Amino acid sequence: MKNAILSNLPAACPWRDTLHWYDTIDSTNTRAKQLAAQGAPEGTVVIAGQQSAGRGRLGRSFHSPAGKGLYLSLILRPQCAPEQLMHLTCATAVAACNAAEEVTGYRPKVKWINDLVCQKQKLGGILTELSIDPQSGKVDYAIIGIGINCNHRREDFPSELREIATSLQNATGSPCPVDRLAAALISQLFTMSRELLCAQGRIMAQYRADCMTLGQQILVLRAEEKRYGTAEAVLDDGSLLVTYSDGHREAVSSGEVSVRGMYGYI
Ligand code: BTN
């Protein structure tokens, strides 16, 4: 698999030499974190054929069966303050949509902030994790983890995910070449890493175009609090501007946002 990915990656991509492949691993994000803590450079990519403990946002798990999906993590070392990376998950979502469209002809939508979706079913997700240097207060490294369901059939999902998850194969009717998707994603992430801090406005304009949450009735869940509202806008820092049913407006940047009609919020 590693050779197949490399043969689809442009010879000029400098990240070719720092690609780590595992048949099985607990979590590519966990492995990437270990490598980063040992000094691995920007552009180190970890890909696995299967994850036994794939992790999602808000402490959730990410179902990662063998040979069905793409499970990839990347180490970045941007020289900046953490506040300048608020849009990193959004930029990664745009890169993932670009790669999926390039390889399959189908462009996923994004459910704010980190879910890739197809017709209100989950196609994949993004988990970004930052480590801050305590001395300088700047970013030491960022781990970007992306999971995409590629060739799952309905029966490949556990029963609790069958109604809410889908795959690129289901979306397009054709098998998805995981090796080509991995190579396209690495190339897109390379471009994204170069544009992240200098083309934030353009990246966020594309994120808004891909985001299916905008204009929808939503439920914002934080700790014990549940509030209904409408998603009005995505700001340049990636936060979601919400108008609640009592007229109060707020930029939401953490917690869970459920969209009416999706994943059980009916
Ligand atoms: C989510 O759905 O909340 C995010 C899912 C992110 C899953 C990917 S798969 C590759 C990387 N390794 C992990 O353990 N998680 C991310």
Coordinates of C-alpha atoms and ligand atoms in Angstrom, one line a residue:
M1 CA 0.0 0.0 0.0
K2 CA 2.8 2.4 0.9
N3 CA 4.3 2.0 -2.6
A4 CA 1.0 2.4 -4.3
I5 CA 0.5 5.7 -2.4
L6 CA 4.0 6.9 -3.2
S7 CA 3.6 6.0 -6.9
N8 CA 0.5 8.4 -7.0
L9 CA 2.3 11.2 -5.2
P10 CA 4.1 13.8 -7.3
A11 CA 7.9 13.3 -7.3
A12 CA 8.2 16.9 -6.2
C13 CA 6.2 16.5 -3.0
P14 CA 8.8 16.8 -0.2
W15 CA 6.6 14.8 2.2
R16 CA 7.3 11.5 0.3
D17 CA 10.3 10.7 2.5
T18 CA 8.4 11.0 5.8
L19 CA 5.5 8.7 5.1
H20 CA 4.9 6.0 7.8
W21 CA 2.5 3.1 6.9
Y22 CA 1.0 0.7 9.5
D23 CA -1.2 -2.3 8.6
T24 CA -2.8 -1.9 12.1
I25 CA -2.4 0.7 14.8
D26 CA -4.4 2.0 17.7
S27 CA -4.7 5.6 16.3
T28 CA -2.7 7.4 13.7
N29 CA -3.2 10.6 15.7
T30 CA -1.7 9.0 18.8
R31 CA 1.3 7.7 16.7
A32 CA 1.8 11.1 15.1
K33 CA 1.8 12.7 18.5
Q34 CA 4.5 10.3 19.7
L35 CA 6.6 11.0 16.6
A36 CA 6.2 14.7 17.0
A37 CA 7.2 14.6 20.7
Q38 CA 10.4 12.7 19.5
G39 CA 11.1 15.6 17.0
A40 CA 9.6 14.3 13.8
P41 CA 9.5 17.1 11.2
E42 CA 6.6 19.0 9.5
G43 CA 5.2 16.8 6.8
T44 CA 5.5 13.5 8.7
V45 CA 2.4 11.5 7.6
V46 CA 1.1 8.4 9.4
I47 CA -1.4 6.2 7.5
A48 CA -2.9 2.9 8.7
G49 CA -5.0 0.2 7.0
Q50 CA -7.0 -0.2 10.2
Q51 CA -7.2 1.5 13.6
S52 CA -8.2 -0.4 16.8
A53 CA -8.8 2.8 18.8
G54 CA -9.5 5.5 16.2
R55 CA -10.4 8.8 18.0
G56 CA -12.9 11.5 17.1
R57 CA -13.8 14.9 18.5
L58 CA -15.4 15.3 22.0
G59 CA -13.9 12.0 23.2
R60 CA -15.8 9.8 20.7
S61 CA -14.4 6.8 18.8
F62 CA -14.0 6.6 15.0
H63 CA -14.9 3.2 13.5
S64 CA -11.9 2.2 11.3
P65 CA -12.2 -1.3 9.9
A66 CA -9.4 -2.9 7.8
G67 CA -9.1 -2.0 4.2
K68 CA -12.3 0.1 4.0
G69 CA -11.3 3.6 4.8
L70 CA -8.5 6.2 4.8
Y71 CA -7.0 6.9 8.2
L72 CA -4.3 9.5 8.0
S73 CA -2.6 11.9 10.4
L74 CA -0.1 14.7 9.6
I75 CA 2.4 16.7 11.7
L76 CA 2.6 20.4 11.0
R77 CA 4.9 22.8 12.8
P78 CA 3.5 26.3 12.0
Q79 CA 5.6 29.1 13.5
C80 CA 2.7 31.0 15.0
A81 CA 0.5 31.6 18.1
P82 CA -2.4 29.0 18.6
E83 CA -4.9 31.8 18.0
Q84 CA -3.8 32.0 14.4
L85 CA -4.8 28.4 13.8
M86 CA -8.4 28.6 14.8
H87 CA -9.3 27.9 11.1
L88 CA -7.1 24.8 10.8
T89 CA -9.9 22.2 11.0
C90 CA -11.8 24.2 8.4
A91 CA -8.8 24.4 6.1
T92 CA -8.3 20.6 6.5
A93 CA -12.0 20.0 5.6
V94 CA -11.5 22.0 2.4
A95 CA -8.4 20.0 1.5
A96 CA -10.3 16.7 2.2
C97 CA -13.2 17.8 0.0
N98 CA -10.7 18.8 -2.8
A99 CA -9.0 15.4 -2.6
A100 CA -12.3 13.5 -2.7
E101 CA -13.6 15.5 -5.6
E102 CA -10.3 15.0 -7.5
V103 CA -10.3 11.3 -7.2
T104 CA -14.1 10.4 -7.2
G105 CA -15.7 13.3 -9.0
Y106 CA -17.9 13.7 -5.9
R107 CA -17.5 16.7 -3.5
P108 CA -18.6 16.0 0.0
K109 CA -20.4 18.7 2.1
V110 CA -19.1 19.7 5.5
K111 CA -21.2 19.7 8.7
W112 CA -19.6 22.4 11.0
I113 CA -17.0 22.1 12.1
N114 CA -15.3 18.8 11.3
D115 CA -17.7 16.3 9.7
L116 CA -17.6 15.3 6.0
V117 CA -21.1 14.4 5.0
C118 CA -23.1 13.2 2.0
Q119 CA -26.9 13.8 2.1
K120 CA -27.0 14.1 5.9
Q121 CA -25.0 11.0 6.5
K122 CA -21.4 11.0 7.9
L123 CA -18.7 10.3 5.4
G124 CA -15.7 11.1 7.6
G125 CA -14.3 13.4 10.2
I126 CA -11.3 15.5 11.2
L127 CA -9.5 15.6 14.6
T128 CA -7.0 18.4 15.1
E129 CA -4.8 18.5 18.2
L130 CA -2.3 21.2 19.1
S131 CA 0.7 21.1 21.4
I132 CA 1.9 24.5 22.7
D133 CA 5.5 25.3 23.7
P134 CA 5.2 26.4 27.4
Q135 CA 8.2 28.8 27.1
S136 CA 7.2 30.7 24.0
G137 CA 3.4 30.2 24.1
K138 CA 3.7 29.4 20.4
V139 CA 2.6 26.2 18.6
D140 CA 5.1 23.4 19.0
Y141 CA 3.2 21.1 16.6
A142 CA -0.3 20.4 15.2
I143 CA -1.6 17.0 14.5
I144 CA -4.3 16.8 11.8
G145 CA -6.2 13.5 11.7
I146 CA -8.6 12.7 8.9
G147 CA -10.8 9.6 8.5
I148 CA -12.8 9.0 5.4
N149 CA -15.2 6.1 4.9
C150 CA -14.2 4.9 1.4
N151 CA -15.5 1.4 0.5
H152 CA -17.9 0.6 3.4
R153 CA -21.1 -1.1 2.5
R154 CA -24.0 -0.7 4.8
E155 CA -23.3 -4.0 6.6
D156 CA -19.7 -2.9 7.2
F157 CA -20.9 -0.4 9.8
P158 CA -21.9 -1.5 13.3
S159 CA -25.7 -1.3 13.7
E160 CA -25.7 1.9 15.6
L161 CA -23.9 3.7 12.7
R162 CA -25.9 2.2 9.8
E163 CA -28.5 4.9 9.5
I164 CA -26.1 7.8 10.1
A165 CA -22.9 6.8 8.2
T166 CA -22.1 6.4 4.6
S167 CA -19.0 6.0 2.3
L168 CA -17.7 7.4 -0.9
Q169 CA -18.5 4.1 -2.7
N170 CA -22.2 4.5 -1.5
A171 CA -22.2 8.2 -2.6
T172 CA -20.8 7.5 -6.1
G173 CA -21.8 3.9 -6.9
S174 CA -18.1 3.1 -7.7
P175 CA -15.2 1.7 -5.6
C176 CA -13.0 4.4 -4.2
P177 CA -9.2 3.8 -4.8
V178 CA -7.8 4.4 -1.3
D179 CA -4.2 4.7 -2.5
R180 CA -5.1 7.5 -4.9
L181 CA -7.2 9.2 -2.4
A182 CA -4.4 9.1 0.2
A183 CA -1.9 10.6 -2.4
A184 CA -4.4 13.3 -3.4
L185 CA -5.0 14.2 0.2
I186 CA -1.3 14.5 1.0
S187 CA -0.9 16.8 -2.0
Q188 CA -3.9 18.9 -1.0
L189 CA -2.6 19.1 2.6
F190 CA 0.8 20.2 1.4
T191 CA -0.8 23.1 -0.6
M192 CA -3.0 23.9 2.4
S193 CA 0.0 24.1 4.8
R194 CA 1.6 26.6 2.5
E195 CA -1.5 28.8 2.2
L196 CA -2.9 28.4 5.8
L197 CA -1.6 31.7 7.2
C198 CA -1.5 33.8 4.0
A199 CA -4.8 32.8 2.3
Q200 CA -7.2 32.5 5.2
G201 CA -9.9 34.6 3.5
R202 CA -9.9 32.4 0.4
I203 CA -9.8 29.1 2.3
M204 CA -12.7 30.2 4.5
A205 CA -14.8 31.4 1.5
Q206 CA -14.5 27.8 0.1
Y207 CA -15.3 26.4 3.6
R208 CA -18.5 28.4 3.6
A209 CA -19.4 27.1 0.1
D210 CA -18.9 23.5 1.3
C211 CA -20.7 24.0 4.7
M212 CA -24.2 22.5 4.8
T213 CA -24.9 23.8 8.3
L214 CA -25.3 27.4 7.2
G215 CA -29.0 28.6 7.2
Q216 CA -30.1 25.4 9.1
Q217 CA -31.9 25.1 12.3
I218 CA -29.4 23.8 14.9
L219 CA -29.1 22.6 18.4
V220 CA -26.0 23.8 20.3
L221 CA -24.9 21.4 23.1
R222 CA -22.4 22.5 25.7
A223 CA -21.9 20.8 29.1
E224 CA -25.5 20.7 30.5
E225 CA -26.8 23.4 28.2
K226 CA -29.0 22.8 25.1
R227 CA -30.0 25.8 22.9
Y228 CA -31.9 25.9 19.6
G229 CA -31.1 28.5 17.0
T230 CA -30.2 29.2 13.3
A231 CA -26.6 29.0 11.9
E232 CA -26.1 32.4 10.3
A233 CA -22.5 32.5 9.2
V234 CA -19.0 31.0 9.6
L235 CA -16.5 33.7 10.7
D236 CA -12.9 33.8 9.4
D237 CA -11.7 32.1 12.6
G238 CA -13.9 29.1 11.9
S239 CA -16.5 30.0 14.6
L240 CA -20.2 29.6 13.9
L241 CA -22.4 32.7 14.3
V242 CA -25.7 31.5 15.8
T243 CA -29.0 33.4 16.4
Y244 CA -30.8 31.6 19.2
S245 CA -34.6 31.3 19.4
D246 CA -34.7 34.1 22.0
G247 CA -32.9 36.5 19.5
H248 CA -29.5 36.3 21.3
R249 CA -26.5 36.0 18.9
E250 CA -23.2 34.2 19.7
A251 CA -20.1 33.0 17.9
V252 CA -19.8 29.3 18.8
S253 CA -16.3 27.8 18.7
S254 CA -16.6 24.7 20.8
G255 CA -19.1 22.0 21.8
E256 CA -21.4 20.1 19.6
V257 CA -23.8 21.5 17.0
S258 CA -26.5 19.2 15.7
V259 CA -28.3 20.0 12.5
R260 CA -32.0 19.4 12.3
G261 CA -32.8 16.2 10.4
M262 CA -29.3 14.8 10.9
Y263 CA -27.9 12.1 13.2
G264 CA -31.0 11.9 15.3
Y265 CA -31.8 15.6 15.8
I266 CA -35.3 15.6 14.2
Ligands
BTN1 C1 -14.6 12.9 14.3 O1 -15.5 12.3 13.6 O2 -15.0 13.5 15.4 C2 -13.2 13.0 13.9 C3 -12.7 11.6 13.4 C4 -11.3 11.6 13.0 C5 -10.8 10.3 12.7 C6 -9.4 10.3 12.2 S1 -8.9 8.7 11.5 C7 -7.3 9.2 11.4 C8 -7.0 10.0 12.7 N1 -6.7 9.0 13.8 C9 -7.6 9.1 14.8 O3 -7.5 8.4 15.8 N2 -8.5 9.9 14.5 C10 -8.3 10.6 13.2

